[in-house]
Short mmCIF file of C-alpha atoms in Angstrom, two decimals:
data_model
loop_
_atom_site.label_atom_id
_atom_site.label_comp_id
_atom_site.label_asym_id
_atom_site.label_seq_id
_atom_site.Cartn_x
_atom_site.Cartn_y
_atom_site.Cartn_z
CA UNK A 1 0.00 0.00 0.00
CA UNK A 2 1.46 3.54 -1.18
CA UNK A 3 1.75 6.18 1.72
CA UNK A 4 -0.51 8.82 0.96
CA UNK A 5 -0.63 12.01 2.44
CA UNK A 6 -3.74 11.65 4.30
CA UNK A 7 -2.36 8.30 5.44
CA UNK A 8 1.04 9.55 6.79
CA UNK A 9 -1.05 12.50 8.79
CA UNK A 10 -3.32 9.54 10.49
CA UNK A 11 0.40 7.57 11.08
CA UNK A 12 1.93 10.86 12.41
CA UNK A 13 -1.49 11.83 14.63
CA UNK A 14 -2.04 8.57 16.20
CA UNK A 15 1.54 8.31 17.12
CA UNK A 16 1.77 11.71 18.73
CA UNK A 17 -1.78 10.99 21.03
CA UNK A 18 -0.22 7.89 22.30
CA UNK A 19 3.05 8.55 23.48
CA UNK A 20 2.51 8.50 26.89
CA UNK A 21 1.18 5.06 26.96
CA UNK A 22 4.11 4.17 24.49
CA UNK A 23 6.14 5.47 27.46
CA UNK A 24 3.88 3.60 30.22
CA UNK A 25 4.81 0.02 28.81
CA UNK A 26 8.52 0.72 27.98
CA UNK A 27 8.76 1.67 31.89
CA UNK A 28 7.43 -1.82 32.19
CA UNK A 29 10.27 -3.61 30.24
CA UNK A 30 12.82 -1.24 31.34
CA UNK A 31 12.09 -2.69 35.04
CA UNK A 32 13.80 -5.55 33.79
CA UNK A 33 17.10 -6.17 34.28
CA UNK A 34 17.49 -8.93 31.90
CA UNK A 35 20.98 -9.72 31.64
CA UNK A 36 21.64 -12.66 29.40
CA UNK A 37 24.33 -14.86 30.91
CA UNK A 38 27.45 -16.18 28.35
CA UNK A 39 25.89 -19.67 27.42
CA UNK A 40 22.86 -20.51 28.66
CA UNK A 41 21.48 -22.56 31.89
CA UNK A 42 20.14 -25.67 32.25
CA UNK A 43 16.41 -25.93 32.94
CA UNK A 44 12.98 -24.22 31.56
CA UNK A 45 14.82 -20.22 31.75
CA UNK A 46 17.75 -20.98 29.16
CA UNK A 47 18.88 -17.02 29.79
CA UNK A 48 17.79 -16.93 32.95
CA UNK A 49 14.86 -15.84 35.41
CA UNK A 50 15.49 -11.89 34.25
CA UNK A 51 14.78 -12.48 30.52
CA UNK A 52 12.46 -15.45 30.73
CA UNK A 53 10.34 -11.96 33.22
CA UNK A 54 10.82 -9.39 30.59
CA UNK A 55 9.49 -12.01 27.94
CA UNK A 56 6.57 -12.75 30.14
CA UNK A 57 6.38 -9.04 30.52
CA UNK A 58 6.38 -8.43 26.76
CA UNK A 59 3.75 -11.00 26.24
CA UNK A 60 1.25 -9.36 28.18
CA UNK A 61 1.64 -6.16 26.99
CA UNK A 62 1.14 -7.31 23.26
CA UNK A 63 -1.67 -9.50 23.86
CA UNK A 64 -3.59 -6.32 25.19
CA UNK A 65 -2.77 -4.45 21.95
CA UNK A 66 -4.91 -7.39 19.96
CA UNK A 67 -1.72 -9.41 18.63
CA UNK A 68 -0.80 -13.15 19.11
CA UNK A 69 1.97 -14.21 21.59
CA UNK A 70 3.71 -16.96 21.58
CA UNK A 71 6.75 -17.98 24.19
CA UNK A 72 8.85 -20.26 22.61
CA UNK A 73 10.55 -22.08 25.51
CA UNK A 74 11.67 -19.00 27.04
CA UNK A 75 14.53 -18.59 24.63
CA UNK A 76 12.20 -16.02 22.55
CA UNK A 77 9.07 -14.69 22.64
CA UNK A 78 6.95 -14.19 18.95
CA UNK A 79 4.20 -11.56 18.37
CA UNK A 80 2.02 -11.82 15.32
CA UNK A 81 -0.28 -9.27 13.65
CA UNK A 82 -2.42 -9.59 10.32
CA UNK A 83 -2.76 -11.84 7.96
CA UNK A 84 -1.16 -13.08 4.70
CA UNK A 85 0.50 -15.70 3.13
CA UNK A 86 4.53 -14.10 3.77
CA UNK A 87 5.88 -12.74 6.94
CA UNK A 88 7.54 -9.43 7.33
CA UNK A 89 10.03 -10.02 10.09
CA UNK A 90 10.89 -7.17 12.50
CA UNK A 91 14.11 -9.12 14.71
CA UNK A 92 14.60 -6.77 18.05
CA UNK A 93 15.52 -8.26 21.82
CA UNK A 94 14.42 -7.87 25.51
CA UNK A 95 17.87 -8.94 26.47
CA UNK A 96 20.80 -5.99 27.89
CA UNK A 97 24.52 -5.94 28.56
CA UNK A 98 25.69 -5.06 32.26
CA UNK A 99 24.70 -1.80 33.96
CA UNK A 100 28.32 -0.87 34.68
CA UNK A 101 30.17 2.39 35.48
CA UNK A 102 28.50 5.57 36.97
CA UNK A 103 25.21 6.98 36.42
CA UNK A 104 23.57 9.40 36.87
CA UNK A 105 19.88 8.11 36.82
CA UNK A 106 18.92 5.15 37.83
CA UNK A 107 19.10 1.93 35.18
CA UNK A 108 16.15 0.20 35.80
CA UNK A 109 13.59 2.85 35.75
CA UNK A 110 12.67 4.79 32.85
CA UNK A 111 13.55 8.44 33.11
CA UNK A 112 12.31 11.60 31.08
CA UNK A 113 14.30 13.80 31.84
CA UNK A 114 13.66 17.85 31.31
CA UNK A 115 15.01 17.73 27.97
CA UNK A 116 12.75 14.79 26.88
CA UNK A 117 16.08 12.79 26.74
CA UNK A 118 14.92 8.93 28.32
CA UNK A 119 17.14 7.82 30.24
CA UNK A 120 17.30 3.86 31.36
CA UNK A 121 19.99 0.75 30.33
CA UNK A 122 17.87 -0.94 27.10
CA UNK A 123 15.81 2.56 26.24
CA UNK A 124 18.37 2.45 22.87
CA UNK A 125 19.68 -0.99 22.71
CA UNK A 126 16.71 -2.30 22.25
CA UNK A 127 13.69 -2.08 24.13
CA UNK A 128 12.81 1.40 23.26
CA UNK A 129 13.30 0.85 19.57
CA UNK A 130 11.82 -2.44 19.22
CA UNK A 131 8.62 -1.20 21.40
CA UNK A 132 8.46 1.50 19.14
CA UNK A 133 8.33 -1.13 16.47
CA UNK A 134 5.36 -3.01 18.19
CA UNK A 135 3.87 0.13 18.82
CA UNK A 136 4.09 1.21 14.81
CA UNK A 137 1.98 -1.81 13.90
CA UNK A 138 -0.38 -1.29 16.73
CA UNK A 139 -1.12 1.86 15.24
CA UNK A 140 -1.98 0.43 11.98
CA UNK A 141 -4.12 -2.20 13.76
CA UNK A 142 -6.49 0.47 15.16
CA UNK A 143 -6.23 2.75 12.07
CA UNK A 144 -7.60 -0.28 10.09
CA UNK A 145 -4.56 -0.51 7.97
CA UNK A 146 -3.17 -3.63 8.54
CA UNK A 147 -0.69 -5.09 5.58
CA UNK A 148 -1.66 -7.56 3.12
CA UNK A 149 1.36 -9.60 4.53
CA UNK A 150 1.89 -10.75 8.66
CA UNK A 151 3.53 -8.67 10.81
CA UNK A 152 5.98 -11.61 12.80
CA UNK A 153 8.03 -9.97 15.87
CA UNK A 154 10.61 -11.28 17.23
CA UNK A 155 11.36 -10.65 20.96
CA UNK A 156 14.97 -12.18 21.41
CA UNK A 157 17.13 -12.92 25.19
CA UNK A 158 20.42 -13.44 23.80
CA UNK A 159 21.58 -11.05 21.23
CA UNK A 160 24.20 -9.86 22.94
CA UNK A 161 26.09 -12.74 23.69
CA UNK A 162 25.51 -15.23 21.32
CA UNK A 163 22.18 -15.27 19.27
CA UNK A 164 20.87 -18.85 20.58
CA UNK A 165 17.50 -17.17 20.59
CA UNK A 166 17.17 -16.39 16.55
CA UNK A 167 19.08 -19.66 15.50
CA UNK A 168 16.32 -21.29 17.94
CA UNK A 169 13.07 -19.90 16.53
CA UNK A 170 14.44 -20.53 13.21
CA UNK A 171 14.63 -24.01 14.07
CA UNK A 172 11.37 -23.71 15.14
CA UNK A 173 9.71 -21.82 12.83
CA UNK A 174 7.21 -23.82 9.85
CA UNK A 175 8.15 -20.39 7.78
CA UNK A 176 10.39 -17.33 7.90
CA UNK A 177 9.84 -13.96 6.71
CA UNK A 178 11.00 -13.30 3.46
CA UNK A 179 12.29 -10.00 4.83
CA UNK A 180 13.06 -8.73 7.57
CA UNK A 181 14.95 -5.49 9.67
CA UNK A 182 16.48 -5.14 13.17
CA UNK A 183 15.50 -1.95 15.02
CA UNK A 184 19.08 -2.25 16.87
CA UNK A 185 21.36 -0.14 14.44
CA UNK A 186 22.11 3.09 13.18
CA UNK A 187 19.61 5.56 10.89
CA UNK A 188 19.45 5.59 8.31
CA UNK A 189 20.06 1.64 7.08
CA UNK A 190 22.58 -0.73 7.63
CA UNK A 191 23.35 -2.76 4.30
CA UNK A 192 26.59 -4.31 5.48
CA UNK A 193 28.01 -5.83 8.70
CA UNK A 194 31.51 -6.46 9.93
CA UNK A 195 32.21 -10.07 10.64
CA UNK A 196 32.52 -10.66 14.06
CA UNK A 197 35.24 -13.43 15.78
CA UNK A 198 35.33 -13.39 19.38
CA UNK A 199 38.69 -15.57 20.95
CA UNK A 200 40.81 -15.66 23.67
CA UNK A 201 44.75 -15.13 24.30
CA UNK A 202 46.44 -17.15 27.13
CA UNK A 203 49.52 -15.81 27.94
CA UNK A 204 51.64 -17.80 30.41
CA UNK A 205 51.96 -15.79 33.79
CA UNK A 206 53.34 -19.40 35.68
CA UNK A 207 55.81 -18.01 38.84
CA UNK A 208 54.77 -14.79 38.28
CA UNK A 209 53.81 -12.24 41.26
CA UNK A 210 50.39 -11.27 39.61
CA UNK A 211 48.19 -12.79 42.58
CA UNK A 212 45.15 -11.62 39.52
CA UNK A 213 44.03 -9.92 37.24
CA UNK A 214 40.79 -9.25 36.14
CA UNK A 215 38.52 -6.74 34.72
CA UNK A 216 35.64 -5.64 32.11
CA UNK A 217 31.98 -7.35 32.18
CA UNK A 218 31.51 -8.31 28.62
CA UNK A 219 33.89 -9.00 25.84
CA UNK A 220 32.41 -6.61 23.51
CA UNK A 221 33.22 -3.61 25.32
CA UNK A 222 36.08 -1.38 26.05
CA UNK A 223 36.08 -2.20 30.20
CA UNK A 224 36.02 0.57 32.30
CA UNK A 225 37.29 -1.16 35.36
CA UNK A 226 40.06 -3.39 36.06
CA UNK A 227 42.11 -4.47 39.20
CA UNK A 228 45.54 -6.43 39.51
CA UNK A 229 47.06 -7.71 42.64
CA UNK A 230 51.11 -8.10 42.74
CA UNK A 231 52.32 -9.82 45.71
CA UNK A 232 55.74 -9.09 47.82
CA UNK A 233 56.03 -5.31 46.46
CA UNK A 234 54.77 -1.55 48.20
CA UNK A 235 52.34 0.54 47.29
CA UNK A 236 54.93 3.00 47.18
CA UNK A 237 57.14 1.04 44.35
CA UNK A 238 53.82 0.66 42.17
CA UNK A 239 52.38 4.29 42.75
CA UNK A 240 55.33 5.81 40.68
CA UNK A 241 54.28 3.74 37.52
CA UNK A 242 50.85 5.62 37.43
CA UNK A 243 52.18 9.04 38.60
CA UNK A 244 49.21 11.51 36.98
CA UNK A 245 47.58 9.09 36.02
CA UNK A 246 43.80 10.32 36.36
CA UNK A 247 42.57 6.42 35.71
CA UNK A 248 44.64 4.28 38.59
CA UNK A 249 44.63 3.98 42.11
CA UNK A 250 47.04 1.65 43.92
CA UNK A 251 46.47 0.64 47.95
CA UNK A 252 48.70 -1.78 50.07
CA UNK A 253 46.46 -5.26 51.17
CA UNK A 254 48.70 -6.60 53.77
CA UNK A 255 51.88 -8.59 51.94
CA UNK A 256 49.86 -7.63 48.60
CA UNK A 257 49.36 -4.72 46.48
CA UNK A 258 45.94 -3.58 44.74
CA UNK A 259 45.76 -1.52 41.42
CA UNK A 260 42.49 -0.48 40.16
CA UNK A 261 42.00 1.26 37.18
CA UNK A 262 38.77 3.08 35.74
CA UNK A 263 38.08 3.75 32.04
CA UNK A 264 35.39 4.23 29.50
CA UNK A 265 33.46 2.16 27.88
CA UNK A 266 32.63 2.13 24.51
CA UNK A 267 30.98 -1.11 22.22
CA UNK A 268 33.49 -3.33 20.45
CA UNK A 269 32.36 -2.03 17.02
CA UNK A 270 33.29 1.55 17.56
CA UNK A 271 35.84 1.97 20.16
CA UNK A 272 37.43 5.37 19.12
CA UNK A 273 37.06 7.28 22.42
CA UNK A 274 37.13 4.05 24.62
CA UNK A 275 39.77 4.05 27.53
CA UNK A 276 40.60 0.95 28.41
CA UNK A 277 40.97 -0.09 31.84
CA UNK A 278 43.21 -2.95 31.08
CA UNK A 279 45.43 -1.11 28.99
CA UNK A 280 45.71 1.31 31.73
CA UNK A 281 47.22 -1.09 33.95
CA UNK A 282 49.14 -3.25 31.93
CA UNK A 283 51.15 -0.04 29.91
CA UNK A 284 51.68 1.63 33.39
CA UNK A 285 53.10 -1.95 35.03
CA UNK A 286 55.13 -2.85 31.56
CA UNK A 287 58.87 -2.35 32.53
CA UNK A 288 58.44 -1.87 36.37
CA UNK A 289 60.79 -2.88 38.99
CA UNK A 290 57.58 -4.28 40.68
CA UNK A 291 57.25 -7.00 38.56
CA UNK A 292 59.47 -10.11 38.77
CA UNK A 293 60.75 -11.73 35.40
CA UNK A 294 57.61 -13.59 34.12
CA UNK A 295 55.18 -11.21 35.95
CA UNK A 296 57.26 -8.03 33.21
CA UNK A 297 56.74 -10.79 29.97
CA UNK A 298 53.12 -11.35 30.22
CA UNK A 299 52.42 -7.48 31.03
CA UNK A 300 54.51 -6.29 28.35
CA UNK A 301 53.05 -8.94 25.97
CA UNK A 302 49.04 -7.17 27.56
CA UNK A 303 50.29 -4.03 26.82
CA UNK A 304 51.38 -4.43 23.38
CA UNK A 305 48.53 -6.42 22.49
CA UNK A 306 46.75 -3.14 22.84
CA UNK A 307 48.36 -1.00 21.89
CA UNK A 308 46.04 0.10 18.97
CA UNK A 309 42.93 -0.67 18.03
CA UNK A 310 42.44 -1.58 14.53
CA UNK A 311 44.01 -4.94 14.32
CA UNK A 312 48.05 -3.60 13.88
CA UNK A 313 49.44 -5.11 17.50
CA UNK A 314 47.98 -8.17 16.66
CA UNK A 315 48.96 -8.70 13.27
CA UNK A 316 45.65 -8.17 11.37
CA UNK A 317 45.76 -4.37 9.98
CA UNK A 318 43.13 -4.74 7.60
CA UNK A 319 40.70 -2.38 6.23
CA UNK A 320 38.37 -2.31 2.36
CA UNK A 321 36.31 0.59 0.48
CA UNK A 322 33.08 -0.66 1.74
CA UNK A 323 33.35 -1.11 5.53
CA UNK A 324 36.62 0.62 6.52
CA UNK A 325 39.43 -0.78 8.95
CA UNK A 326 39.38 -3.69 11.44
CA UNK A 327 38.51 -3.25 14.91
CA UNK A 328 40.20 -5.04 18.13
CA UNK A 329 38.46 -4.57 22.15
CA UNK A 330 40.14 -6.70 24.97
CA UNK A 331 37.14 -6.96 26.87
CA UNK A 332 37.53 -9.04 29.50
CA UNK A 333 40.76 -10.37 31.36
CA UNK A 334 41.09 -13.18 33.80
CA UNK A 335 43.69 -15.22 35.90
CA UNK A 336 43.77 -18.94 35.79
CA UNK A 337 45.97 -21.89 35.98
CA UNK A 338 48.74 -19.55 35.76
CA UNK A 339 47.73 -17.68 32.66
CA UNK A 340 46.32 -14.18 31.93
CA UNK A 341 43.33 -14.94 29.65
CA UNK A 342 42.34 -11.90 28.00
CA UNK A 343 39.00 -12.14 25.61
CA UNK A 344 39.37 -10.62 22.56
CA UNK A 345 36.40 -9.23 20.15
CA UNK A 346 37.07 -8.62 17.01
CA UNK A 347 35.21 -6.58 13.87
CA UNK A 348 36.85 -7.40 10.81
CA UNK A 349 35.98 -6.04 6.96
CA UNK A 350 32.63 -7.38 4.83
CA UNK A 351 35.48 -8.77 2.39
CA UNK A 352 37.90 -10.31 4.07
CA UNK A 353 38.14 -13.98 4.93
CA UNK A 354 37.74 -14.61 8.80
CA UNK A 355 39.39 -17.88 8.79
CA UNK A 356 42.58 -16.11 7.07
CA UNK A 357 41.82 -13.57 9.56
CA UNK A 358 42.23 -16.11 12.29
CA UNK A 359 44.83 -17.72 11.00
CA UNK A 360 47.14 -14.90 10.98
CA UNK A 361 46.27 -13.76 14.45
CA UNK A 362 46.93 -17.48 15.69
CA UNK A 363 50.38 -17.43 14.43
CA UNK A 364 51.28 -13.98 15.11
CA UNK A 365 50.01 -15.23 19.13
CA UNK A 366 51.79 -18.84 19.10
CA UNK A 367 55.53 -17.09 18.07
CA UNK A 368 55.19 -15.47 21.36
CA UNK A 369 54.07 -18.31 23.11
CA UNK A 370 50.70 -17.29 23.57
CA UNK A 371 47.40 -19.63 22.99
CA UNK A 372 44.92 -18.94 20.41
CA UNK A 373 41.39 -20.38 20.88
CA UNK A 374 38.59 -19.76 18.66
CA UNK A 375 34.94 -18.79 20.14
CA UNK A 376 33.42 -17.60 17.52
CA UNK A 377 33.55 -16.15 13.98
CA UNK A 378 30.45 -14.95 12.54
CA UNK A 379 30.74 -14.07 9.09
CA UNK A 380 30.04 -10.81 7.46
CA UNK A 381 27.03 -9.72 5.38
CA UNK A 382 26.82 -7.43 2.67
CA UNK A 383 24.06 -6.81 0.51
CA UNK A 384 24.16 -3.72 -2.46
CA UNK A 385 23.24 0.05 -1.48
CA UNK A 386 21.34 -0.17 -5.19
CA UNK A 387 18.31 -2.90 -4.57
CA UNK A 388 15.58 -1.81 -4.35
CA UNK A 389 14.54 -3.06 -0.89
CA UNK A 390 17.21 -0.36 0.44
CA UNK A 391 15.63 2.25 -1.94
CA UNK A 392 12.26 1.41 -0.57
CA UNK A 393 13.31 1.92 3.30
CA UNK A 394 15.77 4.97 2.35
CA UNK A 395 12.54 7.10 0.71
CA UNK A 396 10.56 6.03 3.85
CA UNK A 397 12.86 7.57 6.14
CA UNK A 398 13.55 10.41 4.10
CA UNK A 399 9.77 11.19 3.80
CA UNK A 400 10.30 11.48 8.00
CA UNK A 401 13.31 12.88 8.74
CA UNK A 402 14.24 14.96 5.84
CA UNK A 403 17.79 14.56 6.30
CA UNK A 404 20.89 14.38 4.27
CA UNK A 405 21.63 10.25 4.76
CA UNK A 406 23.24 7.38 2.86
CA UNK A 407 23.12 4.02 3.76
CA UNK A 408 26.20 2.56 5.80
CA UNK A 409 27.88 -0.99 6.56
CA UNK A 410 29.19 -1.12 10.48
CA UNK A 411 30.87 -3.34 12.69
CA UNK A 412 27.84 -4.06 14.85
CA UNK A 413 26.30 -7.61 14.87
CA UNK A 414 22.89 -7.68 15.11
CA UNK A 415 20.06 -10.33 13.77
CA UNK A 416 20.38 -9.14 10.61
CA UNK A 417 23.17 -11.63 9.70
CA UNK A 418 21.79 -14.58 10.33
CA UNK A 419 18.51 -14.39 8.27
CA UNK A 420 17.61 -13.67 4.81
CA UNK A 421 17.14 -10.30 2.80
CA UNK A 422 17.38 -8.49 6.44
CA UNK A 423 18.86 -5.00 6.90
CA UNK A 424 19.28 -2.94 10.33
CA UNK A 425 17.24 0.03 10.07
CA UNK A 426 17.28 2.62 12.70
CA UNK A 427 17.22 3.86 15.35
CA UNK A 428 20.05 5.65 16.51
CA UNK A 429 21.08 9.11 15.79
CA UNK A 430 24.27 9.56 13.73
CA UNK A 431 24.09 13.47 14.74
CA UNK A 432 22.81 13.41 18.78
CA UNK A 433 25.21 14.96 21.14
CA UNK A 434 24.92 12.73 24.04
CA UNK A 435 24.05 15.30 27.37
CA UNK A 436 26.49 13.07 29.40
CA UNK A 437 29.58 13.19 26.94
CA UNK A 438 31.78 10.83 25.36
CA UNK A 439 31.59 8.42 28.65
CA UNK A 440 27.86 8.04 28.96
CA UNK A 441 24.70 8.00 27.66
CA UNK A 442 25.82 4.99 24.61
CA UNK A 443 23.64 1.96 24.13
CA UNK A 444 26.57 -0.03 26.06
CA UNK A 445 27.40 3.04 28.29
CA UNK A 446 26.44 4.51 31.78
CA UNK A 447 23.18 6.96 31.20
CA UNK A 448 22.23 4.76 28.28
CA UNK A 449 19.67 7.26 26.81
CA UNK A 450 17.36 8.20 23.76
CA UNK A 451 15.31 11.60 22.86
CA UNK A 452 11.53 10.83 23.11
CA UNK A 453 11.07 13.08 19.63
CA UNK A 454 13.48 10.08 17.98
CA UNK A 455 11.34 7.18 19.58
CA UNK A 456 8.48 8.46 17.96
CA UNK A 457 9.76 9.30 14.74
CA UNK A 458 11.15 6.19 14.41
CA UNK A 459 7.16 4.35 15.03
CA UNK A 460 6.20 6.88 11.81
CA UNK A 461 9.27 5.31 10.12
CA UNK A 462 8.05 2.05 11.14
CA UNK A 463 4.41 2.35 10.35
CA UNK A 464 5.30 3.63 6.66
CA UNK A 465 7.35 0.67 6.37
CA UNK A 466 5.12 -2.02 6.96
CA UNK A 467 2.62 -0.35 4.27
CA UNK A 468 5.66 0.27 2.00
CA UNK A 469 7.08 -3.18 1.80
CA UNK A 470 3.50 -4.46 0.81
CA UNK A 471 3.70 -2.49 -2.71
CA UNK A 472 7.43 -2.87 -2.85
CA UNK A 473 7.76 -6.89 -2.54
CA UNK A 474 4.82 -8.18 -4.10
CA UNK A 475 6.11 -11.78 -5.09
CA UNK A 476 9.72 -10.91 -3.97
CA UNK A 477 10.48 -9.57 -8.10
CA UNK A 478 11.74 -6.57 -6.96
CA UNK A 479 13.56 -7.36 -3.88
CA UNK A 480 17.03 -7.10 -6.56
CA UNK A 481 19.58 -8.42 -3.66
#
């Protein structure tokens, strides 16, 4: 169905009259703190009791709107709306990462602030955009102008750390959408993402004096916080190594000495600004008097293994036209079994090879005597700026926003990757100045936030869509990807 004026002023109305209640049931999810755990448990809550509740949650809300719900063993939750013969997919999750660092407001409670900024850890990444989704085809429901195809919405609990949830309701789906978008990207549309290899580096640390060393709370963020105990030194040796420092602290614990280090944290994809808290330690230690002999080669082999971002210190500088250079985030770091296991994320070009990509990071790791283990590698997609699919979505935006935007690849991983003729579209920003600076207010940041005026923009985006794709995919001949 073709947009028509009068139809985009009832889209645009509606919207506008029922923001507060949009705002009333995103409070509700918010509530949540639905960590997903790395893995998954045994028992009926695969993700745990948190997301299996904001599922629940979710459920109830939609089945109040008028649309079907369906909880498929707790590792997803499925909302359906309309009728038809194909699917439109709309791939979103209930799931967050951590609510690390400082803030300002509190996490778990949904904040409007003066400004009309919302303020709350999932309000961008992705409750808020993926109710706004949900809330987009709710308005069409009561406008009486429902698609010709289903509306199918997928309400995911593991996105963020490992995407068990989509491979699972594709096993257990009798049909798939035949297209589908992710509201858990950038505006305006994502037509290419950065394959993404997660592994780990075990450097021996065996008769060393690190007593441990640990730090960040998910491997696909720059941590913000690290600590490393040396045993049999002062506080006073080990404070010169971070002299104006702004990040470290050191402190005497009896016989042993503690050094904690803040940072900022920014997502594995985009980690220009990120200060790593890892990094902070290791490049201050490297060299030190503190450290005995094995203690000074594991730290100097931490700090050089970060000593850029984009792939250089660890033997993978790559970059292409499309997608730009390789990215590299030590995330995590832990002590065990006399190693310093430091988890490693990775973002590497739509056209390169991840297994060469592997490869040479393997042997690059191995000729300093450092293990390589594999996690994961999931490959990149990238799908023309030309179909017509992205021409479709890009003159639906543009007929909101009225801004100056191209389509983009990124080194985010979302849904998108892992099902056919899907795109991310929306709903971040580009040009928002976050109130909190370059440390907060990020979708994996403290403050997490999002204006209400983009929210509800983006269910006007949304609600165009859904009416859009029906003229634009009529038997799939014009999809051209």
């Amino acid at each position: 169905m073709k947009v028509t004026p009068e139809i985009a002023n009832r889209i645009d109305a509606w919207v506008d009259a029922h923001q507060e209640e949009y705002l009333d049931d995103l409070a509700k999810l918010i509530a949540r703190p639905s960590r997903a755990p790395e893995g998954h448990f045994e028992g009926p809550y695969p993700f745990g009791e948190e997301c299996a509740a904001a599922l629940d949650e979710a459920a109830e809300i939609a089945r109040g709107y008028g649309f079907s719900a369906e909880i498929r063993d707790y590792y997803c939750l499925v909302l359906g709306l309309g009728e038809g013969a194909e699917k439109v997919g709309i791939l979103g999750h209930l799931d967050i990462v951590p609510a690390s660092g400082e803030w300002h407001y509190p996490p778990f409670a949904l904040t409007r602030r003066a400004d009309d900024v919302l303020v709350g850890r999932g309000v961008l990444d992705d409750k808020g955009p993926l109710w706004a989704s949900v809330f987009a085809a709710r308005c069409l429901k009561e406008l009486d102008l429902l698609p010709g195809r289903e509306l199918e919405f997928f309400c995911g609990s593991d996105e963020e750390c490992g995407m068990e949830d989509l491979a699972y309701y594709k096993k257990t789906s009798k049909e798939l959408p035949v297209v589908a978008f992710t509201p858990d990207g950038g505006y305006p549309l994502c037509h290419g993402e950065k394959g993404i290899m997660d592994f780990t580096l075990d450097i021996p640390a065996e008769g060393s004096n690190i007593v441990e060393f640990v730090g960040g709370v998910a491997h696909n963020v720059v941590p913000d916080h690290a600590e490393l105990v040396l045993s049999g030194v002062k506080a006073e040796d080990v404070e010169a190594c971070f002299a104006g420092s702004e990040w470290v602290t050191v402190a005497q614990e009896g016989e042993n000495v503690r050094i904690t280090s803040g940072g900022i944290a920014m997502h594995a994809s985009t980690p220009e600004g990120g200060v790593s808290a890892i990094k902070n330690i290791a490049d201050g230690l490297k060299g030190s008097p503190a450290l005995n002999a094995a203690a000074e080669r594991a730290i100097a082999y931490v700090s050089q293994s970060l000593a850029d971002y984009y792939g250089e210190s660890i033997g993978v500088p790559y970059a292409d036209g499309p997608s730009g250079k390789l990215t590299h985030v030590a995330g995590m770091v832990e002590t065990e079994d006399g190693l310093i296991r430091l988890h490693v994320n990775i973002r590497y070009p739509v056209t390169c090879d991840g297994d060469e990509v592997a490869g040479k990071i393997k042997a690059v790791a191995e000729r300093s005597g450092v293990g390589f283990t594999m996690v994961r590698d999931s490959k990149p997609i990238y799908i023309s700026a030309e179909s017509d699919l992205v021409r479709v979505c890009m003159s639906t935006i543009d007929d909101v926003f009225h801004r100056d935007w191209q389509p983009y690849t990124m080194g985010g991983g979302t849904y998108a990757r892992m099902m056919k003729n899907a795109y991310a579209l929306g709903p971040e920003d580009p040009d928002f100045a976050s109130p909190f600076g370059v440390a907060g207010g990020g979708a994996h940041q403290p403050d997490e936030c999002v204006p209400l005026d983009l929210m509800l923009k983006t269910m006007k985006v949304y609600a165009r869509l859904f009416l859009e794709l029906d003229d634009a995919l009529l038997g799939l001949c014009g999809l051209g990807i």
